[in-house]
Short mmCIF file of C-alpha atoms in Angstrom, two decimals:
data_model
loop_
_atom_site.label_atom_id
_atom_site.label_comp_id
_atom_site.label_asym_id
_atom_site.label_seq_id
_atom_site.Cartn_x
_atom_site.Cartn_y
_atom_site.Cartn_z
CA UNK D 1 0.04 0.04 0.07
CA UNK D 2 2.86 2.17 0.98
CA UNK D 3 4.61 1.51 -2.53
CA UNK D 4 1.22 2.18 -4.51
CA UNK D 5 0.86 5.44 -2.66
CA UNK D 6 4.42 6.76 -3.64
CA UNK D 7 3.89 5.83 -7.22
CA UNK D 8 0.50 7.84 -7.40
CA UNK D 9 2.29 10.79 -5.72
CA UNK D 10 5.06 10.40 -8.45
CA UNK D 11 2.66 10.45 -11.37
CA UNK D 12 0.59 13.14 -10.03
CA UNK D 13 3.80 15.26 -9.66
CA UNK D 14 4.74 14.28 -13.38
CA UNK D 15 1.34 15.21 -14.66
CA UNK D 16 1.63 18.68 -12.97
CA UNK D 17 4.86 19.40 -14.80
CA UNK D 18 3.64 18.14 -18.17
CA UNK D 19 -0.17 17.58 -18.16
CA UNK D 20 0.13 16.42 -22.01
CA UNK D 21 2.53 13.45 -21.26
CA UNK D 22 0.40 12.25 -18.43
CA UNK D 23 -3.23 12.92 -19.49
CA UNK D 24 -5.51 12.63 -16.17
CA UNK D 25 -8.08 9.75 -16.32
CA UNK D 26 -12.01 10.64 -16.66
CA UNK D 27 -14.66 9.54 -14.49
CA UNK D 28 -17.77 8.22 -16.46
CA UNK D 29 -21.14 8.57 -15.40
CA UNK D 30 -23.11 5.74 -13.98
CA UNK D 31 -24.18 4.49 -17.61
CA UNK D 32 -20.56 4.96 -18.56
CA UNK D 33 -21.09 7.30 -21.64
CA UNK D 34 -20.29 10.74 -20.82
CA UNK D 35 -17.24 11.87 -18.75
CA UNK D 36 -18.15 14.02 -15.90
CA UNK D 37 -17.07 17.59 -15.43
CA UNK D 38 -15.16 17.17 -12.50
CA UNK D 39 -12.67 14.82 -13.89
CA UNK D 40 -12.33 16.83 -17.36
CA UNK D 41 -9.09 18.62 -17.88
CA UNK D 42 -8.47 20.36 -21.22
CA UNK D 43 -4.82 21.39 -22.23
CA UNK D 44 -4.74 24.43 -24.21
CA UNK D 45 -1.84 25.89 -26.01
CA UNK D 46 -1.02 29.23 -25.46
CA UNK D 47 -1.64 31.45 -28.68
CA UNK D 48 1.37 32.81 -30.44
CA UNK D 49 1.79 36.31 -29.61
CA UNK D 50 3.70 38.52 -32.30
CA UNK D 51 6.04 41.09 -30.53
CA UNK D 52 6.34 44.21 -32.33
CA UNK D 53 7.92 47.52 -31.59
CA UNK D 54 5.36 49.65 -33.71
CA UNK D 55 2.49 51.61 -32.03
CA UNK D 56 -0.66 49.35 -31.31
CA UNK D 57 -2.63 51.48 -33.43
CA UNK D 58 -0.61 52.48 -36.60
CA UNK D 59 -3.54 52.91 -39.13
CA UNK D 60 -7.10 54.06 -39.15
CA UNK D 61 -8.50 51.03 -40.25
CA UNK D 62 -7.55 49.50 -36.72
CA UNK D 63 -9.66 52.55 -34.86
CA UNK D 64 -12.86 53.85 -34.79
CA UNK D 65 -12.84 57.20 -36.35
CA UNK D 66 -15.34 58.51 -33.60
CA UNK D 67 -12.95 57.52 -30.92
CA UNK D 68 -10.19 59.45 -32.70
CA UNK D 69 -12.59 62.57 -32.76
CA UNK D 70 -13.59 61.98 -29.29
CA UNK D 71 -9.89 61.81 -28.26
CA UNK D 72 -9.25 65.28 -29.94
CA UNK D 73 -12.30 66.66 -28.32
CA UNK D 74 -11.33 65.71 -24.78
CA UNK D 75 -8.00 67.35 -25.19
CA UNK D 76 -5.94 64.05 -26.06
CA UNK D 77 -3.61 63.56 -29.17
CA UNK D 78 -3.30 61.28 -31.77
CA UNK D 79 -0.28 60.31 -34.06
CA UNK D 80 0.48 61.92 -37.30
CA UNK D 81 0.01 59.02 -39.55
CA UNK D 82 -3.32 58.21 -37.96
CA UNK D 83 -4.42 61.84 -38.12
CA UNK D 84 -3.22 61.67 -41.92
CA UNK D 85 -5.08 58.59 -42.56
CA UNK D 86 -8.42 60.00 -40.82
CA UNK D 87 -8.05 63.39 -43.09
CA UNK D 88 -7.45 61.26 -46.15
CA UNK D 89 -10.46 59.09 -45.79
CA UNK D 90 -12.69 62.01 -45.93
CA UNK D 91 -13.80 63.91 -49.26
CA UNK D 92 -11.56 67.17 -49.49
CA UNK D 93 -13.37 70.46 -48.81
CA UNK D 94 -12.05 73.92 -48.70
CA UNK D 95 -14.35 74.77 -46.00
CA UNK D 96 -12.85 72.14 -43.45
CA UNK D 97 -9.70 74.47 -43.38
CA UNK D 98 -10.92 78.04 -43.21
CA UNK D 99 -12.52 80.32 -40.55
CA UNK D 100 -11.37 81.86 -37.22
CA UNK D 101 -9.38 79.75 -34.76
CA UNK D 102 -7.68 79.69 -31.35
CA UNK D 103 -4.44 78.00 -31.52
CA UNK D 104 -3.20 76.07 -28.45
CA UNK D 105 -0.06 74.24 -27.57
CA UNK D 106 -0.85 70.60 -27.77
CA UNK D 107 1.25 69.83 -24.65
CA UNK D 108 -0.55 71.95 -22.37
CA UNK D 109 -3.58 73.18 -24.14
CA UNK D 110 -2.67 76.60 -23.37
CA UNK D 111 -4.23 79.13 -25.86
CA UNK D 112 -1.27 80.95 -27.41
CA UNK D 113 -2.48 82.94 -30.59
CA UNK D 114 -5.55 83.46 -32.63
CA UNK D 115 -5.72 83.36 -36.32
CA UNK D 116 -7.93 83.50 -39.40
CA UNK D 117 -7.39 80.90 -42.25
CA UNK D 118 -8.34 81.78 -45.62
CA UNK D 119 -7.45 80.67 -49.30
CA UNK D 120 -5.46 82.90 -51.78
CA UNK D 121 -4.21 82.62 -55.23
CA UNK D 122 -6.33 79.52 -55.76
CA UNK D 123 -5.43 76.61 -53.53
CA UNK D 124 -2.79 78.43 -51.39
CA UNK D 125 -3.93 78.06 -47.56
CA UNK D 126 -3.03 80.95 -45.57
CA UNK D 127 -3.26 80.90 -41.78
CA UNK D 128 -1.45 83.95 -40.17
CA UNK D 129 -1.36 84.06 -36.38
CA UNK D 130 -1.59 86.96 -33.96
CA UNK D 131 0.39 85.32 -30.88
CA UNK D 132 -0.85 86.30 -27.44
CA UNK D 133 -3.33 88.59 -29.23
CA UNK D 134 -0.62 91.43 -30.05
CA UNK D 135 2.33 89.86 -32.06
CA UNK D 136 1.43 89.28 -35.60
CA UNK D 137 3.05 86.26 -37.41
CA UNK D 138 1.73 86.71 -41.00
CA UNK D 139 4.20 84.24 -42.82
CA UNK D 140 2.19 80.94 -42.48
CA UNK D 141 1.00 79.77 -45.96
CA UNK D 142 1.08 76.39 -47.70
CA UNK D 143 0.29 76.07 -51.34
CA UNK D 144 1.29 72.44 -51.28
CA UNK D 145 -1.38 69.78 -50.76
CA UNK D 146 -0.70 66.04 -50.23
CA UNK D 147 -3.96 64.34 -50.44
CA UNK D 148 -5.97 66.23 -47.74
CA UNK D 149 -3.02 67.57 -45.94
CA UNK D 150 -1.31 70.94 -46.52
CA UNK D 151 2.62 70.53 -46.37
CA UNK D 152 4.77 73.11 -44.77
CA UNK D 153 8.22 73.77 -45.89
CA UNK D 154 11.39 75.72 -44.43
CA UNK D 155 13.28 78.56 -46.10
CA UNK D 156 15.43 75.93 -47.82
CA UNK D 157 12.58 73.74 -49.16
CA UNK D 158 12.82 70.96 -46.59
CA UNK D 159 9.57 69.50 -45.42
CA UNK D 160 8.91 70.83 -41.62
CA UNK D 161 5.53 69.30 -41.12
CA UNK D 162 1.69 69.23 -42.29
CA UNK D 163 -1.41 70.79 -41.70
CA UNK D 164 -3.83 67.98 -40.88
CA UNK D 165 -7.90 67.82 -40.27
CA UNK D 166 -8.49 66.18 -36.89
CA UNK D 167 -12.15 66.73 -36.29
CA UNK D 168 -14.25 67.30 -39.48
CA UNK D 169 -17.32 68.17 -37.39
CA UNK D 170 -15.95 70.97 -35.72
CA UNK D 171 -13.16 72.00 -38.08
CA UNK D 172 -10.04 71.30 -35.73
CA UNK D 173 -6.68 71.40 -37.18
CA UNK D 174 -3.38 70.36 -36.04
CA UNK D 175 0.10 71.11 -37.38
CA UNK D 176 2.33 68.18 -37.04
CA UNK D 177 6.01 68.60 -37.19
CA UNK D 178 8.20 65.90 -38.92
CA UNK D 179 10.35 63.30 -37.04
CA UNK D 180 14.05 64.11 -36.93
CA UNK D 181 15.65 62.92 -40.23
CA UNK D 182 12.41 61.65 -41.60
CA UNK D 183 9.54 62.89 -43.80
CA UNK D 184 7.04 60.89 -41.40
CA UNK D 185 4.84 63.22 -39.15
CA UNK D 186 5.48 63.09 -35.44
CA UNK D 187 3.59 61.23 -32.56
CA UNK D 188 1.81 64.33 -31.56
CA UNK D 189 1.04 67.79 -33.09
CA UNK D 190 3.19 70.86 -31.92
CA UNK D 191 -0.33 72.89 -31.82
CA UNK D 192 -4.21 72.31 -32.31
CA UNK D 193 -6.28 74.98 -34.02
CA UNK D 194 -9.87 74.90 -32.66
CA UNK D 195 -12.50 76.81 -35.07
CA UNK D 196 -14.55 79.43 -33.61
CA UNK D 197 -18.13 78.50 -34.29
CA UNK D 198 -17.53 74.83 -35.35
CA UNK D 199 -18.33 73.49 -38.77
CA UNK D 200 -18.68 75.75 -41.90
#
């Protein structure tokens, strides 16, 4: 009896280490047809999980556009590539980019300027800023559009960022700089322009 007990303990320990090598026995019902629930053990292999260094949400099709807009309206930020996908998924409308705006830093939501966006010379979008309400900064224009994004460039022609539509219903825009040594838009906007009065 002592030997049987030791053998049973050894088998139980081995089954705990490798349940697939020592599958537990099942106990049948009185009719001997169906195993009872208390004795059934199912071994499930863990699913394969791909590890990636990319953001969890890298494309618009992986997110609900309503959630993106909700994030913007509650003061959150979305990455440049996702914002660009949202903007480019909509039909282009000139009216989405014009009007009077309050400009805020995205990092702290502090209002720093006001502006009036308008078109001049055809498709050239102008968005001069009045910083702190007293200092004019008129040199803000873009005549280069890629899809629904207005590209901004430096004095040497280098790409510096893009104006991106963040909320079509309220006309919210964001200016995203490019990542260092890259043409890809940054993970968050540098500033956000909220239209006064909402949609046009």
